[in-house]
Amino acid sequence: MRRAELVLAILCLVGAPAAAQDPLTPLPPEAFEGLCPPEEHPRAEDHPVDEVRALLAAGDVAALEARLAERRAAGTGAGDLVSRFDHVLDGLTARGVPLAPFDAWCAARPEDGLPFLARGMRRITAAWEARGTGVAATVPEAGWRGFREHLEGAATDLERARALLPDDPRPAANLITVAMGQGWPVERTRALFDEATRRDPRCFDAYNAMTTYLLPRWHGSPQAVLTFALEQLEARPDEPALYLLLNVALQEQGRGRLREDERARLHERLRQGLARLVDTYPAWTAGVRPVMELARASGDRALDAACVRALAGAGAAGYQQRLGEMLAGVRPGYLEPDPAEAARWFCRAAVQGRQAAAVNLAGALIAGKGVARDEAQGFLWLLRAAELGHPHGMRHVGSSLLVGRGCAPDVERGRAWLERAAEAGDAPAMRNLAMSFLDTRFGERDLARGRAWLERAVEEADGLAMMHLGGMLTRGPEEVRDLPGGVALLRRALAAGVAAAAEDLREALSRAPELRRPGDPE
């Protein structure tokens, strides 16, 4: 079964989501019956980065500092390593944020270290923006000039912040990156690391920056980065975040640098340590994601699933959907199937706007997989997926409205949803729309519109559309009959794996034996 696929009874739920097009119909309480009420849905914490950027741009220093002080007082979220203040500070100083407002902030608060810390951090990202990410030989002179100028400014700002903020580890931690770019000697750089971790032993930015400095492509060697990682783990054995340093170090050890038994021992130690990291900091997405990448690269499905569960529990909607797929058996071999838990995670992801999760949840409800079978409840989630823009959700809503499955019948509304799915490229929707014009249960037959939509579905290589159009051309009214064309379509349908086309082809050839070819069904 394909990774994005969940087949439940009448639904085949495959495909990439499309852009949302409609205002969303509010979900009534009955949509959540037997699932998870909305108040129990974990969501990723919303850090007010856009708000503080806007305050900085507006030059509202008082409001900016008040908001930052509030985030500092809020501490660190449950299961996270990074404080709420640092999440916002990192966002405030990220690439793309204009530098000029930082100048105004520093001018307004010349005796406060925070604006100089922030400007120094922003100048570091500006230095790498100027340099680019290519190897040194590809960097133009203008890039090097900007790189040097921004790093010099960052060094000045961070040294000032370092003096004004004697208990804050961030100035020294960020100066390590300046040291890396300017080529400071290792002794001077290591003193910055010692200062930052003395001020705060949990300042992961300092560990990360020092590890990067020691990489062979900067100022170290494979042995230097491995020695540093092992030293830090020895000094702080209870801090699982430091196993990310060992992960980097082991990636730098080429073939032959370590004995195989030593390499195996370190990799097992790393695996155990990273499992502890995920358990300790499930909400630290920047730490959990590299663990997940390593788990996938090594084929460690248990650790991969633990990472997905951690990120899902932290409120990441995409991982909530992925966890649902693991539990539903769509991604086999990761977790013991649990359709009931899968439905709950699909529900959480769907509430956050994951289209495929809403379709998969609808499928579970309509088929009774892990939840009580309820077509009306399933229709509510199909409608949510359709309104979010999922072509297959649109198709299933349209088909349900045609026949009144889980809802009151409404042929015109059903056709409207099928047409939207068809225009989004969904071939089965084209076919279903065609049949709504050809089947008299849905009103007066319209051969022209039915044929037109079948032809579009055939262009998309839909085998069932080939069979239906072939049947129309071989058995339909005189004004549309085209026996050779119909036979050709029925052959294509049969070649596409539609076994039911054999009987129609056999019947057509009985009336036109001159069209028979070798290999046709007898």
Short mmCIF file of N, CA and C in Angstrom, two decimals, residues 428 431-432 435 454 457-458 461-471 490 492-493 496-501:
data_model
loop_
_atom_site.label_atom_id
_atom_site.label_comp_id
_atom_site.label_asym_id
_atom_site.label_seq_id
_atom_site.Cartn_x
_atom_site.Cartn_y
_atom_site.Cartn_z
N PRO A 428 -11.30 10.00 -11.27
CA PRO A 428 -12.53 9.34 -10.84
C PRO A 428 -13.70 10.30 -10.66
N ARG A 431 -15.23 10.81 -13.99
CA ARG A 431 -16.06 9.65 -14.33
C ARG A 431 -17.37 9.68 -13.56
N ASN A 432 -17.32 9.95 -12.25
CA ASN A 432 -18.55 9.97 -11.45
C ASN A 432 -19.49 11.09 -11.92
N MET A 435 -21.24 9.92 -15.03
CA MET A 435 -22.31 8.97 -14.75
C MET A 435 -23.54 9.65 -14.16
N LEU A 454 -16.60 11.78 -19.63
CA LEU A 454 -15.93 10.48 -19.79
C LEU A 454 -14.68 10.63 -20.66
N ALA A 457 -11.93 11.97 -18.60
CA ALA A 457 -11.37 10.95 -17.70
C ALA A 457 -10.50 9.96 -18.47
N VAL A 458 -10.90 9.64 -19.70
CA VAL A 458 -10.09 8.74 -20.54
C VAL A 458 -8.73 9.39 -20.82
N ALA A 461 -6.29 8.57 -18.40
CA ALA A 461 -5.98 7.14 -18.33
C ALA A 461 -6.80 6.40 -17.28
N ASP A 462 -8.04 6.83 -17.06
CA ASP A 462 -8.92 6.16 -16.11
C ASP A 462 -9.55 4.94 -16.80
N GLY A 463 -9.20 3.73 -16.33
CA GLY A 463 -9.65 2.51 -16.97
C GLY A 463 -11.15 2.33 -16.95
N LEU A 464 -11.80 2.66 -15.83
CA LEU A 464 -13.25 2.52 -15.75
C LEU A 464 -13.95 3.48 -16.71
N ALA A 465 -13.40 4.68 -16.88
CA ALA A 465 -13.98 5.62 -17.85
C ALA A 465 -13.86 5.04 -19.26
N MET A 466 -12.76 4.38 -19.57
CA MET A 466 -12.61 3.73 -20.88
C MET A 466 -13.71 2.70 -21.07
N MET A 467 -13.97 1.91 -20.03
CA MET A 467 -15.00 0.88 -20.15
C MET A 467 -16.38 1.51 -20.35
N HIS A 468 -16.69 2.55 -19.54
CA HIS A 468 -18.02 3.16 -19.65
C HIS A 468 -18.21 3.85 -21.00
N LEU A 469 -17.18 4.56 -21.47
CA LEU A 469 -17.30 5.23 -22.76
C LEU A 469 -17.34 4.20 -23.89
N GLY A 470 -16.55 3.13 -23.74
CA GLY A 470 -16.62 2.06 -24.73
C GLY A 470 -18.00 1.44 -24.79
N GLY A 471 -18.61 1.23 -23.61
CA GLY A 471 -19.96 0.68 -23.60
C GLY A 471 -20.96 1.62 -24.23
N LEU A 490 -12.68 -0.39 -25.21
CA LEU A 490 -12.84 -1.56 -24.34
C LEU A 490 -11.54 -2.36 -24.27
N ARG A 492 -8.56 -1.02 -24.47
CA ARG A 492 -7.69 -0.23 -23.59
C ARG A 492 -8.06 -0.44 -22.12
N ALA A 493 -9.37 -0.52 -21.85
CA ALA A 493 -9.81 -0.74 -20.48
C ALA A 493 -9.33 -2.09 -19.97
N ALA A 496 -5.81 -2.00 -19.17
CA ALA A 496 -5.57 -1.22 -17.95
C ALA A 496 -5.96 -1.99 -16.70
N GLY A 497 -6.43 -3.22 -16.85
CA GLY A 497 -6.74 -4.06 -15.70
C GLY A 497 -8.19 -4.09 -15.30
N VAL A 498 -9.08 -3.53 -16.12
CA VAL A 498 -10.52 -3.54 -15.80
C VAL A 498 -11.10 -4.83 -16.39
N ALA A 499 -11.17 -5.87 -15.57
CA ALA A 499 -11.59 -7.19 -16.06
C ALA A 499 -13.02 -7.18 -16.57
N ALA A 500 -13.86 -6.31 -15.97
CA ALA A 500 -15.27 -6.28 -16.37
C ALA A 500 -15.44 -5.85 -17.82
N ALA A 501 -14.43 -5.21 -18.40
CA ALA A 501 -14.55 -4.77 -19.79
C ALA A 501 -14.56 -5.96 -20.76
#
